[in-house]
Coordinates of C-alpha atoms and ligand atoms in Angstrom, one line a residue:
X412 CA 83.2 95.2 106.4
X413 CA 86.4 92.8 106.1
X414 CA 88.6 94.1 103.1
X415 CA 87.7 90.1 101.3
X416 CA 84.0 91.4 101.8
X417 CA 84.5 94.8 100.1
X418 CA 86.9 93.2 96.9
X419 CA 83.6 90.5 96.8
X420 CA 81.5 93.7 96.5
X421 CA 83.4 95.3 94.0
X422 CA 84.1 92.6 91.8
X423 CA 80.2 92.2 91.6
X424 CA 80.1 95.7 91.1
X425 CA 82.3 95.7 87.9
X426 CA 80.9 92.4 86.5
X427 CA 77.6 94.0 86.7
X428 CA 78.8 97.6 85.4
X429 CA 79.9 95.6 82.4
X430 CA 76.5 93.7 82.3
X431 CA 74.9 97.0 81.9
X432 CA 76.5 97.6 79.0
X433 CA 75.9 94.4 77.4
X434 CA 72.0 94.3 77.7
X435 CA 72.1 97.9 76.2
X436 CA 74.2 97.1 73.5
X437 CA 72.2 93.3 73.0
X438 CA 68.8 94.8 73.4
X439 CA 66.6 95.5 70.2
X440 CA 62.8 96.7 69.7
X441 CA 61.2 93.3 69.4
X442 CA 63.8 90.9 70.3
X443 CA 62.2 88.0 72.5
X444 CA 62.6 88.1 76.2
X445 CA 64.1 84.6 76.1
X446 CA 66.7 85.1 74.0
X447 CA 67.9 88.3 76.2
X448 CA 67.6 86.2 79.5
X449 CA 69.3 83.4 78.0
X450 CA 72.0 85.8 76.6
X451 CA 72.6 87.7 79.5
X452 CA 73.0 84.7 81.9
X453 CA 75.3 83.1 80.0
X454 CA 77.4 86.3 79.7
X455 CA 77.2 86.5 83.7
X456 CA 78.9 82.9 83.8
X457 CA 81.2 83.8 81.6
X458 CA 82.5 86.9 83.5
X459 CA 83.2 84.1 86.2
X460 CA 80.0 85.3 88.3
X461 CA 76.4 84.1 89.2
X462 CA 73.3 85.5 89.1
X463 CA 72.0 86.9 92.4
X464 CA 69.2 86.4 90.8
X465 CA 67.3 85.6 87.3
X466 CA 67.4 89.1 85.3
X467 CA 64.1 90.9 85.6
X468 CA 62.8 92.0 82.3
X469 CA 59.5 94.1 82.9
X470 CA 57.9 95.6 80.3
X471 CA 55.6 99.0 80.8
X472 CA 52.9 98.4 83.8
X473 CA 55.2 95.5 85.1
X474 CA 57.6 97.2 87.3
X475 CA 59.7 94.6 88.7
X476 CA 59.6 90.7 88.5
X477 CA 59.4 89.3 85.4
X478 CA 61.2 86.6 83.6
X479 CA 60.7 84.7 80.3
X480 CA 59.6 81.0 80.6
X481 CA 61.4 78.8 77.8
X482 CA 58.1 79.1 75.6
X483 CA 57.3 82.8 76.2
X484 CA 56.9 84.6 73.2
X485 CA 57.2 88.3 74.7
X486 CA 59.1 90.3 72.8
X487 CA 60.7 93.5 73.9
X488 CA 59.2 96.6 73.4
X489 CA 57.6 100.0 75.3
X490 CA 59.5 100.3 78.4
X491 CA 61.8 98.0 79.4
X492 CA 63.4 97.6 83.2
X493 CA 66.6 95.2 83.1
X494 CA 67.3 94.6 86.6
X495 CA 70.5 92.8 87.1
X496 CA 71.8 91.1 90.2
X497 CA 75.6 89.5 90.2
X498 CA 77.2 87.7 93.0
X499 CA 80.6 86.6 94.1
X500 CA 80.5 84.4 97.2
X501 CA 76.9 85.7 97.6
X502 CA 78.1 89.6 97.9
X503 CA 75.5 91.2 95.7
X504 CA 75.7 94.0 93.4
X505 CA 72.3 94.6 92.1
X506 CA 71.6 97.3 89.5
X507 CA 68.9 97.9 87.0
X508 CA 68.2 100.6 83.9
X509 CA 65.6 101.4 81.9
X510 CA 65.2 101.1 78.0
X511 CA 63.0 102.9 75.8
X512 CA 61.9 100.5 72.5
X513 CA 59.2 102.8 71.3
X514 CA 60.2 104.6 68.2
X515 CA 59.4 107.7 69.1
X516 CA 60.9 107.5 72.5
X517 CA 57.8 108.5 74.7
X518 CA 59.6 107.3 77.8
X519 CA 62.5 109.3 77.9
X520 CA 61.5 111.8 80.7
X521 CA 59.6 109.2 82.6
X522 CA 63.1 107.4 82.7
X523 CA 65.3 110.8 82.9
X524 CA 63.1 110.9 86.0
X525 CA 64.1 107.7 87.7
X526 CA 67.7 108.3 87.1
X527 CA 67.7 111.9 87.9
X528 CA 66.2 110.8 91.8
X529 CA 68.8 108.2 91.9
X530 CA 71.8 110.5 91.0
X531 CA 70.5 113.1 93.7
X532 CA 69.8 110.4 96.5
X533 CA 73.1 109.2 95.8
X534 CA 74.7 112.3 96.0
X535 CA 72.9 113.2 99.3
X536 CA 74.4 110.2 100.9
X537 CA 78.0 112.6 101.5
X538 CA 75.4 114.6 104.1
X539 CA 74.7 111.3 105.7
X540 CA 71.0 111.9 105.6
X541 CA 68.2 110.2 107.1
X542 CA 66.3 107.7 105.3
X543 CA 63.3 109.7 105.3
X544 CA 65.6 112.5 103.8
X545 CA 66.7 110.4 100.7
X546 CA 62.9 109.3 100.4
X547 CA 62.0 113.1 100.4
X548 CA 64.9 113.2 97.5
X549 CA 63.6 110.3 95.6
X550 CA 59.8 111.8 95.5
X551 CA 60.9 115.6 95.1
X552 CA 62.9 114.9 92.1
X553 CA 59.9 112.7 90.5
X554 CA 57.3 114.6 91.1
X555 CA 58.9 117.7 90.1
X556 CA 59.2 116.0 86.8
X557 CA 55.0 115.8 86.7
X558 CA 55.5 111.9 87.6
X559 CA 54.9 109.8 90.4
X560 CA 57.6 107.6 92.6
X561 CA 56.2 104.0 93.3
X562 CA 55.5 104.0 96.8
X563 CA 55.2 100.5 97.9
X564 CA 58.7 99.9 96.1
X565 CA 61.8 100.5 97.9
X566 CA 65.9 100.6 97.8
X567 CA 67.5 97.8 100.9
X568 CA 70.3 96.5 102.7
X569 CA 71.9 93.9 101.4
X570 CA 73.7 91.1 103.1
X571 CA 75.7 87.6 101.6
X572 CA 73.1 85.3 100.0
X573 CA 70.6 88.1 101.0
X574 CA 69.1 90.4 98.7
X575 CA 66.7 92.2 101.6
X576 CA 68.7 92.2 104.1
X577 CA 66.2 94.2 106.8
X578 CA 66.8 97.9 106.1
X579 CA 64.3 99.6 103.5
X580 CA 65.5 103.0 101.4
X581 CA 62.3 104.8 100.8
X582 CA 61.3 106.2 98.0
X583 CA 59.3 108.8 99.8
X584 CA 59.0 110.9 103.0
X585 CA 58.4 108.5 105.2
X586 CA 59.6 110.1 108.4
X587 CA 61.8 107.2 109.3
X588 CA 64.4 109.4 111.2
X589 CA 67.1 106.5 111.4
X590 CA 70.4 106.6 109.4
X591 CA 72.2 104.5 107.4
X592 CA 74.9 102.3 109.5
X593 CA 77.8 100.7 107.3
X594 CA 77.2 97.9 104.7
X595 CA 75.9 97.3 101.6
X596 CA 72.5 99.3 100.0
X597 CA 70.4 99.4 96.8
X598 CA 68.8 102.4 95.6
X599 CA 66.2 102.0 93.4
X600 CA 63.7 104.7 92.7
X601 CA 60.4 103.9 90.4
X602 CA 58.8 106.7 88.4
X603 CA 55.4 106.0 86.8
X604 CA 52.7 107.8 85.3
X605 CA 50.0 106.2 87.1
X606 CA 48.8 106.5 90.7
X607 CA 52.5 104.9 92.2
X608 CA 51.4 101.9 94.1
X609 CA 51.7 98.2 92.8
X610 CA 50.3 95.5 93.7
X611 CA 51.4 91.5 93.4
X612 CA 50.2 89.9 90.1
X613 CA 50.6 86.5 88.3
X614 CA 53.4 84.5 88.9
X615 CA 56.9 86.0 87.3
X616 CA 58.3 82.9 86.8
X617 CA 61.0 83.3 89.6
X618 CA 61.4 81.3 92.7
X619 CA 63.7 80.6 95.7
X620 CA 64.0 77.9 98.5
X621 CA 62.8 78.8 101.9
X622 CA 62.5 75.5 102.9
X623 CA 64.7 72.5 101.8
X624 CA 62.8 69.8 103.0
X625 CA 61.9 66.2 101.2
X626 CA 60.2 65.7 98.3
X627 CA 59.2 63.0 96.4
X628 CA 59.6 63.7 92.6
X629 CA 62.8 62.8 91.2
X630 CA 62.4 65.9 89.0
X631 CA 61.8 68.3 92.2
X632 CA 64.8 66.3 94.1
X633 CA 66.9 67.1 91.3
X634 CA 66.0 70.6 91.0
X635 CA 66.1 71.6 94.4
X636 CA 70.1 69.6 94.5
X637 CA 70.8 71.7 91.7
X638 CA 69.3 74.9 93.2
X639 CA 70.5 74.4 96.9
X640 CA 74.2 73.9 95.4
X641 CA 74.1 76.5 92.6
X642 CA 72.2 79.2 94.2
X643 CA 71.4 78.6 97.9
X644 CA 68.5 80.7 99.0
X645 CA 68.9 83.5 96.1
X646 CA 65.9 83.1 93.6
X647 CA 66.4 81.0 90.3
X648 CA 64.0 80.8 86.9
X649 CA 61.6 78.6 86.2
X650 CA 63.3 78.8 82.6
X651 CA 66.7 77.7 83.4
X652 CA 65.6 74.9 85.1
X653 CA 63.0 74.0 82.1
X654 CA 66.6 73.9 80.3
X655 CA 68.2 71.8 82.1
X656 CA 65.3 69.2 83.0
X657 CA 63.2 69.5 80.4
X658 CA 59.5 69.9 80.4
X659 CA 59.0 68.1 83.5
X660 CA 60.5 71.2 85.9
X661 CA 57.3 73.7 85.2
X662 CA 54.9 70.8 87.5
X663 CA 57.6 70.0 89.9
X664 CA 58.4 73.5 90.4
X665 CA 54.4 73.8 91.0
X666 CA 54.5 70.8 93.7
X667 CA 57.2 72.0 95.9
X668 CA 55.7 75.5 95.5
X669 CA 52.3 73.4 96.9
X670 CA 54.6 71.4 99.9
X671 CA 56.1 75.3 100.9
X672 CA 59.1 74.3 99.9
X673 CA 59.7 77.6 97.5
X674 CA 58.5 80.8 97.4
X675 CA 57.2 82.0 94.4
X676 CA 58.0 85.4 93.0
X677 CA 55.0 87.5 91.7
X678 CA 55.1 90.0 89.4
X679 CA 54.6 93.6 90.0
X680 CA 51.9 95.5 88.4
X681 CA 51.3 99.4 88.7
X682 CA 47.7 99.5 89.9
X683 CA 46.3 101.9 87.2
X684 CA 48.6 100.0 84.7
X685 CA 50.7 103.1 83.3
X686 CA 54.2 102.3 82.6
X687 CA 56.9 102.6 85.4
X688 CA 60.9 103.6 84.9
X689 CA 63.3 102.3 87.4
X690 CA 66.9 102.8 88.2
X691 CA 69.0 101.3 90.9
X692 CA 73.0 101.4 91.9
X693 CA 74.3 99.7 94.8
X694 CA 77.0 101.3 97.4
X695 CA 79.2 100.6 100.3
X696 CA 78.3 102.6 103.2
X697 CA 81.9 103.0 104.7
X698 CA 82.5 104.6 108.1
X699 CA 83.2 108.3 106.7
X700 CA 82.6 107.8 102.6
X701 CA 81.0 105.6 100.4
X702 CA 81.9 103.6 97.3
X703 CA 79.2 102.7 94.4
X704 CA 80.1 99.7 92.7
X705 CA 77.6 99.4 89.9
X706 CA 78.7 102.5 88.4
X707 CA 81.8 104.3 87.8
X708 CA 81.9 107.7 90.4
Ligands
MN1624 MN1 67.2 96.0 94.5
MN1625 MN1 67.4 95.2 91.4

């Protein structure tokens, strides 16, 4: 990695460090999604950064994917995952925490849980483990705590404009024997109460381009000009763009979904709908150390 690369990464990393600390600070039982997502994108912009991609704000069963339309009336409350991705010239830092809005704080082991497996995989890294070995970490940790880690879920490489970049981090044994090479990873263990498998539900409001071909709605044309430019492949909200064009984006958003023009992001649902904790750091793989930017060592 180029030393501009690695100042890319770290800016990310700090911008989204402070993020963290904004949506814990901003977030209150039974304060509307919207106004979170709103608040926290703008707050991104501010900092001089763009999203990587639309915050995720997933309530209990829904462990990853999920973001307020303009209209939603969600409000926040149970457990909460904020998953955060910031980008500087498309180097990504993605990071995500878990909040607990129940007033008697059920979730606090189930998330203690998630964080504990991150903190040890992390750690393990300075052994230069296999990935099966940090899988084994992940799943050791959680279970030991009388949960179970989401096995269809998984930590990645990431690469510019690329949040999955090829390489998957288990987040149990899964006796891939191959080790980490240098570049840029996410760790991101799930703990849930239920069975630990998810499966692809309704739409989470959250799209990308994967094909930036002609369309014929001047509503889609604009979108996809304002997407292409603002974002490039990285995924963008329905909700945003409901903002900016009004209440003609939800349909166009639906035709170029129908011409395979995007990709539509669905949410993910534990199968025996129990709720799922998640935290996730990103790091620098260097030659003989590492560096995580989304949290101070
Ligand atoms: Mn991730
Ligand atoms: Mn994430």
């Amino acid at each position: 990695m180029n030393p501009k690369e690695l100042q890319d990464y770290k800016q990310a990393g700090g911008i989204a460090q402070h993020i963290r600390k904004y949506a814990r600070e901003l977030i209150k039982p039974d304060m509307p999604l919207v106004e979170i997502a709103k608040k926290i994108q703008q707050e991104i912009e501010k900092q001089g950064a763009i999203e990587a991609f639309p915050v995720n704000l997933s309530i209990d069963d829904i462990a990853a994917h999920y973001h307020p339309t303009i209209d939603d009336t969600t409000k926040a409350t149970g457990l909460l995952k904020v998953d955060i991705g910031i980008q500087i010239n498309g180097f990504i830092a993605d990071t995500a925490l878990s909040i607990d809005l129940t007033s008697d704080n059920q979730h606090k082991e189930l998330i203690q849980a998630s964080e504990q497996a991150l903190t040890n995989a992390l750690k393990q890294l300075d052994q230069n483990p296999t990935l099966s070995e940090i899988g084994k970490t992940i799943q050791q940790t959680i279970e030991q705590k009388g949960f179970s880690p989401i096995i269809n879920l998984s930590g990645h490489s990431l690469a510019q404009y690329t949040i999955h970049a090829g390489i998957t981090i288990p987040n149990y044994e899964n006796h891939n024997e191959n080790k980490l090479e240098p570049g840029a990873y996410a760790i991101e263990p799930f703990a849930t109460t239920g069975e630990g498998k998810i499966y692809e539900g309704p739409s989470g409001n959250i799209f990308a381009i994967t094909d930036h071909k002609n369309t014929r709605s001047p509503t889609a044309r604009k979108i996809l000009d304002y997407v292409a430019e603002k974002y490039e492949a990285l995924p963008f909200s329905l909700r945003e763009m409901q903002e900016k064009f009004g209440p003609m984006a939800r349909l166009a958003i639906r035709e170029m979904e129908n011409q395979g023009i995007l990709h539509n992001f669905n949410q993910l649902i534990e199968k025996s709908h129990k709720p799922v904790s998640q935290a996730e750091h990103t790091f620098i793989k260097m030659k003989d150390n590492k560096i995580i930017i989304t949290t101070k060592e």
